[in-house]
Amino acid sequence: MAEAVATLAVSVWRGGAEGRFVGYAVPRRANQTVLDVVTYIQQRLDPGLSYRFACRVGMCGSCAMTVNGRPRWTCRTHVARVAGADGRIEIAPLANLPVIKDLACDLSAFFDKWAAARGSFVGTRTRRDDFARVSPAAPQRRAVDAAIECIGCAVCYAACDVVAWNPDYLGPAALNRAWTLVNDERDGAERARLSAVAGDAACHACHSHQSCTEHCPKSLSPTSSIAGLKRRTGLAALTGKI
Amino acid sequence: MGPRAEVLLWLAQRASAAVLAACVAIHLATMIYAVQGGLSAAEILGRTRGNVSWLAFYAVFVLAAAIHAPIGMRSVIREIVGWRSRSLDLALCAFAVAIAWLGWRAIAGLFR
């Protein structure tokens, strides 16, 4: 690792729902990520700091935090992108989720809403059936492709205004997941899923502010997925399917 | 309220918005055109009284407003105020009836 070129002034949230920001001086290095900064603090300055990470390469979705006011995946966020010449960084837990301690949030509600949106695949074939043949060029398959790479980091959930206003709202990630299954021609639970994602606590609560799309580290568009669910549930309601 | 009813409300609000967009444009354009020469109230009434076309147009306009506004307010109130019980739906039904009644009463005054 390159030599430190300066010192970062890092403010980190300490405590639970009630707490305060604590300042740390962290050596600035080349190609340093925000997760590197948090890890440095935990390993060198304050072993009591709680935070989550696993893969460090943008696959697992566990290291999301609020960095200088924006929800981000910290393992793929370079310090150079968020710290100005003054080297100041503020790191807080994700918004819209209960804080367990320091930078670790309780994601139970977030994942419970995936279940409430019927985010599990329901197969219709048995092991004696042949594989389903799904054309990569089929419109439904392409809709799935556009939304399937979600890593469950909850950045969209933390960025969403409607989640902040309506705690029952399923949120962008759960609805995006439901959209991938609605377009999965092998799935057998479309009717139940469309009922689960319809209404004022689900896709119809979305105001299309597009904060989820703006902040998604995987450059997905949950807003588009939710718009798709609005169309599909509308059609289902008019034809008596829900 | 069940998911189907919520979806139908959402569709009704979108459909009424489309009607309102056309109605508001026609209404504004007509007003701007009509006052160019300095029409008096009596002259306006002279054009609307007995005119079934204007009666039908504004009846549709009021109906669209009576559908659109309460559904939108339902979402706003549920989000901002947190009033989510059945009483909200009943209150907004009364609000919809009030808009329709007052609006149609005004139109009747222009027609008769």
PDB file of C-alpha atoms in Angstrom, chain A residues 11-184:
ATOM      1  CA  SER A  11     -16.456  11.287  12.012  1.00  0.00           C
ATOM      2  CA  VAL A  12     -18.062   7.959  12.867  1.00  0.00           C
ATOM      3  CA  TRP A  13     -21.450   7.391  14.504  1.00  0.00           C
ATOM      4  CA  ARG A  14     -21.066   5.664  17.875  1.00  0.00           C
ATOM      5  CA  GLY A  15     -23.993   4.318  19.869  1.00  0.00           C
ATOM      6  CA  GLY A  16     -27.479   3.141  18.968  1.00  0.00           C
ATOM      7  CA  ALA A  17     -30.481   5.295  18.068  1.00  0.00           C
ATOM      8  CA  GLU A  18     -29.088   7.722  20.613  1.00  0.00           C
ATOM      9  CA  GLY A  19     -25.422   8.420  20.114  1.00  0.00           C
ATOM     10  CA  ARG A  20     -22.937  10.880  18.713  1.00  0.00           C
ATOM     11  CA  PHE A  21     -20.257  11.283  16.103  1.00  0.00           C
ATOM     12  CA  VAL A  22     -16.692  10.582  17.264  1.00  0.00           C
ATOM     13  CA  GLY A  23     -13.708  11.920  15.371  1.00  0.00           C
ATOM     14  CA  TYR A  24     -10.745   9.803  14.263  1.00  0.00           C
ATOM     15  CA  ALA A  25      -7.571  10.680  12.384  1.00  0.00           C
ATOM     16  CA  VAL A  26      -6.876   8.085   9.708  1.00  0.00           C
ATOM     17  CA  PRO A  27      -3.869   8.051   7.370  1.00  0.00           C
ATOM     18  CA  ARG A  28      -4.884   8.729   3.789  1.00  0.00           C
ATOM     19  CA  ARG A  29      -3.598   6.221   1.259  1.00  0.00           C
ATOM     20  CA  ALA A  30      -3.828   5.650  -2.445  1.00  0.00           C
ATOM     21  CA  ASN A  31      -6.749   3.501  -3.679  1.00  0.00           C
ATOM     22  CA  GLN A  32      -8.260   3.553  -0.180  1.00  0.00           C
ATOM     23  CA  THR A  33     -11.932   2.636   0.210  1.00  0.00           C
ATOM     24  CA  VAL A  34     -14.307   3.858   2.899  1.00  0.00           C
ATOM     25  CA  LEU A  35     -14.403   0.292   4.221  1.00  0.00           C
ATOM     26  CA  ASP A  36     -10.593   0.430   4.516  1.00  0.00           C
ATOM     27  CA  VAL A  37     -11.023   3.542   6.642  1.00  0.00           C
ATOM     28  CA  VAL A  38     -13.576   1.894   8.944  1.00  0.00           C
ATOM     29  CA  THR A  39     -11.419  -1.228   9.219  1.00  0.00           C
ATOM     30  CA  TYR A  40      -8.371   0.892  10.090  1.00  0.00           C
ATOM     31  CA  ILE A  41     -10.311   2.574  12.898  1.00  0.00           C
ATOM     32  CA  GLN A  42     -11.544  -0.762  14.254  1.00  0.00           C
ATOM     33  CA  GLN A  43      -8.155  -2.488  14.044  1.00  0.00           C
ATOM     34  CA  ARG A  44      -5.836   0.356  15.052  1.00  0.00           C
ATOM     35  CA  LEU A  45      -7.779   2.997  16.950  1.00  0.00           C
ATOM     36  CA  ASP A  46     -10.964   1.660  18.541  1.00  0.00           C
ATOM     37  CA  PRO A  47     -11.587  -2.122  18.686  1.00  0.00           C
ATOM     38  CA  GLY A  48     -15.062  -1.495  20.077  1.00  0.00           C
ATOM     39  CA  LEU A  49     -16.361  -0.131  16.760  1.00  0.00           C
ATOM     40  CA  SER A  50     -19.125  -2.325  15.296  1.00  0.00           C
ATOM     41  CA  TYR A  51     -19.740  -2.600  11.557  1.00  0.00           C
ATOM     42  CA  ARG A  52     -20.501  -5.253   8.949  1.00  0.00           C
ATOM     43  CA  PHE A  53     -18.623  -6.482   5.924  1.00  0.00           C
ATOM     44  CA  ALA A  54     -17.920  -9.804   4.276  1.00  0.00           C
ATOM     45  CA  CYS A  55     -16.771 -10.066   0.662  1.00  0.00           C
ATOM     46  CA  ARG A  56     -15.050  -6.656   0.225  1.00  0.00           C
ATOM     47  CA  VAL A  57     -15.633  -6.886  -3.544  1.00  0.00           C
ATOM     48  CA  GLY A  58     -19.191  -5.633  -4.004  1.00  0.00           C
ATOM     49  CA  MET A  59     -20.973  -8.968  -4.031  1.00  0.00           C
ATOM     50  CA  CYS A  60     -22.432  -9.580  -0.577  1.00  0.00           C
ATOM     51  CA  GLY A  61     -24.190  -6.280   0.110  1.00  0.00           C
ATOM     52  CA  SER A  62     -23.346  -6.196   3.823  1.00  0.00           C
ATOM     53  CA  CYS A  63     -21.109  -3.112   4.140  1.00  0.00           C
ATOM     54  CA  ALA A  64     -23.557  -0.349   3.170  1.00  0.00           C
ATOM     55  CA  MET A  65     -23.356   2.797   5.303  1.00  0.00           C
ATOM     56  CA  THR A  66     -24.243   6.467   5.051  1.00  0.00           C
ATOM     57  CA  VAL A  67     -21.152   8.305   3.809  1.00  0.00           C
ATOM     58  CA  ASN A  68     -21.269  12.096   3.849  1.00  0.00           C
ATOM     59  CA  GLY A  69     -25.056  11.920   3.904  1.00  0.00           C
ATOM     60  CA  ARG A  70     -25.511   9.411   1.058  1.00  0.00           C
ATOM     61  CA  PRO A  71     -26.074   5.671   1.358  1.00  0.00           C
ATOM     62  CA  ARG A  72     -23.216   3.820  -0.334  1.00  0.00           C
ATOM     63  CA  TRP A  73     -21.529   0.414  -0.529  1.00  0.00           C
ATOM     64  CA  THR A  74     -18.351   1.216   1.344  1.00  0.00           C
ATOM     65  CA  CYS A  75     -16.142  -1.557  -0.069  1.00  0.00           C
ATOM     66  CA  ARG A  76     -16.426  -0.107  -3.576  1.00  0.00           C
ATOM     67  CA  THR A  77     -16.475   3.565  -2.619  1.00  0.00           C
ATOM     68  CA  HIS A  78     -13.047   5.108  -2.901  1.00  0.00           C
ATOM     69  CA  VAL A  79     -12.140   7.790  -0.408  1.00  0.00           C
ATOM     70  CA  ALA A  80     -11.102   9.970  -3.330  1.00  0.00           C
ATOM     71  CA  ARG A  81     -14.756  10.040  -4.455  1.00  0.00           C
ATOM     72  CA  VAL A  82     -16.207  11.213  -1.160  1.00  0.00           C
ATOM     73  CA  ALA A  83     -13.498  13.193   0.640  1.00  0.00           C
ATOM     74  CA  GLY A  84     -12.558  16.604  -0.606  1.00  0.00           C
ATOM     75  CA  ALA A  85      -9.197  18.300  -0.257  1.00  0.00           C
ATOM     76  CA  ASP A  86      -9.926  18.811   3.449  1.00  0.00           C
ATOM     77  CA  GLY A  87     -10.080  15.036   3.927  1.00  0.00           C
ATOM     78  CA  ARG A  88     -13.332  15.077   5.912  1.00  0.00           C
ATOM     79  CA  ILE A  89     -15.606  12.030   5.895  1.00  0.00           C
ATOM     80  CA  GLU A  90     -18.730  11.425   7.962  1.00  0.00           C
ATOM     81  CA  ILE A  91     -19.766   7.776   8.305  1.00  0.00           C
ATOM     82  CA  ALA A  92     -23.141   6.842   9.798  1.00  0.00           C
ATOM     83  CA  PRO A  93     -25.395   3.779   9.778  1.00  0.00           C
ATOM     84  CA  LEU A  94     -27.998   3.399   7.018  1.00  0.00           C
ATOM     85  CA  ALA A  95     -31.174   5.464   7.392  1.00  0.00           C
ATOM     86  CA  ASN A  96     -34.667   3.938   7.723  1.00  0.00           C
ATOM     87  CA  LEU A  97     -33.361   0.967   9.725  1.00  0.00           C
ATOM     88  CA  PRO A  98     -32.983   0.553  13.502  1.00  0.00           C
ATOM     89  CA  VAL A  99     -29.385   0.964  14.631  1.00  0.00           C
ATOM     90  CA  ILE A 100     -28.063  -1.966  16.671  1.00  0.00           C
ATOM     91  CA  LYS A 101     -24.729  -0.366  17.480  1.00  0.00           C
ATOM     92  CA  ASP A 102     -22.449   2.095  15.724  1.00  0.00           C
ATOM     93  CA  LEU A 103     -22.552   1.314  11.989  1.00  0.00           C
ATOM     94  CA  ALA A 104     -24.501  -1.964  12.232  1.00  0.00           C
ATOM     95  CA  CYS A 105     -28.235  -1.801  11.513  1.00  0.00           C
ATOM     96  CA  ASP A 106     -30.957  -4.348  12.134  1.00  0.00           C
ATOM     97  CA  LEU A 107     -32.000  -5.472   8.648  1.00  0.00           C
ATOM     98  CA  SER A 108     -34.837  -7.738   9.856  1.00  0.00           C
ATOM     99  CA  ALA A 109     -37.587  -5.452   8.579  1.00  0.00           C
ATOM    100  CA  PHE A 110     -35.807  -5.081   5.242  1.00  0.00           C
ATOM    101  CA  PHE A 111     -35.658  -8.840   4.628  1.00  0.00           C
ATOM    102  CA  ASP A 112     -39.064  -9.528   6.196  1.00  0.00           C
ATOM    103  CA  LYS A 113     -40.467  -7.287   3.482  1.00  0.00           C
ATOM    104  CA  TRP A 114     -38.816  -9.429   0.806  1.00  0.00           C
ATOM    105  CA  ALA A 115     -40.803 -12.340   2.256  1.00  0.00           C
ATOM    106  CA  ALA A 116     -43.981 -10.205   2.448  1.00  0.00           C
ATOM    107  CA  ALA A 117     -43.552  -9.348  -1.247  1.00  0.00           C
ATOM    108  CA  ARG A 118     -43.429 -13.094  -1.990  1.00  0.00           C
ATOM    109  CA  GLY A 119     -39.795 -12.799  -2.970  1.00  0.00           C
ATOM    110  CA  SER A 120     -39.254 -16.569  -3.085  1.00  0.00           C
ATOM    111  CA  PHE A 121     -39.388 -18.599  -6.282  1.00  0.00           C
ATOM    112  CA  VAL A 122     -42.306 -21.045  -6.404  1.00  0.00           C
ATOM    113  CA  GLY A 123     -41.538 -23.817  -8.848  1.00  0.00           C
ATOM    114  CA  THR A 124     -44.138 -25.655 -10.881  1.00  0.00           C
ATOM    115  CA  ARG A 125     -42.027 -28.592 -12.099  1.00  0.00           C
ATOM    116  CA  THR A 126     -40.846 -31.730 -10.440  1.00  0.00           C
ATOM    117  CA  ARG A 127     -37.423 -33.329 -10.567  1.00  0.00           C
ATOM    118  CA  ARG A 128     -38.739 -35.680 -13.225  1.00  0.00           C
ATOM    119  CA  ASP A 129     -39.453 -32.803 -15.605  1.00  0.00           C
ATOM    120  CA  ASP A 130     -36.914 -31.523 -18.093  1.00  0.00           C
ATOM    121  CA  PHE A 131     -35.241 -28.137 -17.624  1.00  0.00           C
ATOM    122  CA  ALA A 132     -37.347 -25.125 -18.579  1.00  0.00           C
ATOM    123  CA  ARG A 133     -36.040 -23.548 -21.747  1.00  0.00           C
ATOM    124  CA  VAL A 134     -36.145 -19.753 -21.424  1.00  0.00           C
ATOM    125  CA  SER A 135     -35.020 -17.747 -24.430  1.00  0.00           C
ATOM    126  CA  PRO A 136     -32.478 -15.064 -23.457  1.00  0.00           C
ATOM    127  CA  ALA A 137     -34.129 -12.792 -26.015  1.00  0.00           C
ATOM    128  CA  ALA A 138     -37.668 -13.128 -24.617  1.00  0.00           C
ATOM    129  CA  PRO A 139     -39.043  -9.783 -23.353  1.00  0.00           C
ATOM    130  CA  GLN A 140     -39.842 -11.215 -19.925  1.00  0.00           C
ATOM    131  CA  ARG A 141     -36.360 -12.692 -19.592  1.00  0.00           C
ATOM    132  CA  ARG A 142     -34.837  -9.349 -20.560  1.00  0.00           C
ATOM    133  CA  ALA A 143     -36.947  -7.645 -17.879  1.00  0.00           C
ATOM    134  CA  VAL A 144     -35.559 -10.139 -15.359  1.00  0.00           C
ATOM    135  CA  ASP A 145     -31.997  -9.544 -16.562  1.00  0.00           C
ATOM    136  CA  ALA A 146     -32.387  -5.803 -15.995  1.00  0.00           C
ATOM    137  CA  ALA A 147     -33.334  -6.274 -12.342  1.00  0.00           C
ATOM    138  CA  ILE A 148     -31.756  -9.536 -11.156  1.00  0.00           C
ATOM    139  CA  GLU A 149     -28.324  -8.325 -10.031  1.00  0.00           C
ATOM    140  CA  CYS A 150     -29.561  -6.919  -6.708  1.00  0.00           C
ATOM    141  CA  ILE A 151     -27.145  -7.760  -3.861  1.00  0.00           C
ATOM    142  CA  GLY A 152     -29.567  -6.851  -1.053  1.00  0.00           C
ATOM    143  CA  CYS A 153     -27.408  -4.053   0.348  1.00  0.00           C
ATOM    144  CA  ALA A 154     -30.423  -1.937   1.456  1.00  0.00           C
ATOM    145  CA  VAL A 155     -28.935   1.235  -0.029  1.00  0.00           C
ATOM    146  CA  CYS A 156     -32.178   1.818  -1.960  1.00  0.00           C
ATOM    147  CA  TYR A 157     -34.230   1.205   1.184  1.00  0.00           C
ATOM    148  CA  ALA A 158     -32.180   3.774   3.101  1.00  0.00           C
ATOM    149  CA  ALA A 159     -32.494   6.281   0.253  1.00  0.00           C
ATOM    150  CA  CYS A 160     -36.269   5.927  -0.181  1.00  0.00           C
ATOM    151  CA  ASP A 161     -38.472   8.814   1.004  1.00  0.00           C
ATOM    152  CA  VAL A 162     -41.595   6.650   1.022  1.00  0.00           C
ATOM    153  CA  VAL A 163     -39.997   4.145   3.431  1.00  0.00           C
ATOM    154  CA  ALA A 164     -39.309   7.081   5.744  1.00  0.00           C
ATOM    155  CA  TRP A 165     -42.929   8.260   5.510  1.00  0.00           C
ATOM    156  CA  ASN A 166     -44.667   4.884   5.606  1.00  0.00           C
ATOM    157  CA  PRO A 167     -42.929   2.222   7.708  1.00  0.00           C
ATOM    158  CA  ASP A 168     -45.184  -0.463   6.199  1.00  0.00           C
ATOM    159  CA  TYR A 169     -43.987   0.265   2.638  1.00  0.00           C
ATOM    160  CA  LEU A 170     -42.269  -2.811   1.215  1.00  0.00           C
ATOM    161  CA  GLY A 171     -39.473  -0.750  -0.302  1.00  0.00           C
ATOM    162  CA  PRO A 172     -37.615  -0.752  -3.623  1.00  0.00           C
ATOM    163  CA  ALA A 173     -35.519  -3.909  -3.167  1.00  0.00           C
ATOM    164  CA  ALA A 174     -38.398  -6.210  -2.199  1.00  0.00           C
ATOM    165  CA  LEU A 175     -40.553  -4.888  -5.041  1.00  0.00           C
ATOM    166  CA  ASN A 176     -37.658  -5.194  -7.495  1.00  0.00           C
ATOM    167  CA  ARG A 177     -37.269  -8.832  -6.422  1.00  0.00           C
ATOM    168  CA  ALA A 178     -41.004  -9.429  -6.877  1.00  0.00           C
ATOM    169  CA  TRP A 179     -40.763  -7.963 -10.393  1.00  0.00           C
ATOM    170  CA  THR A 180     -38.061 -10.480 -11.359  1.00  0.00           C
ATOM    171  CA  LEU A 181     -40.319 -13.328 -10.219  1.00  0.00           C
ATOM    172  CA  VAL A 182     -43.431 -11.926 -11.897  1.00  0.00           C
ATOM    173  CA  ASN A 183     -41.430 -12.121 -15.123  1.00  0.00           C
ATOM    174  CA  ASP A 184     -40.090 -15.615 -14.428  1.00  0.00           C
TER     175      ASP A 184
END
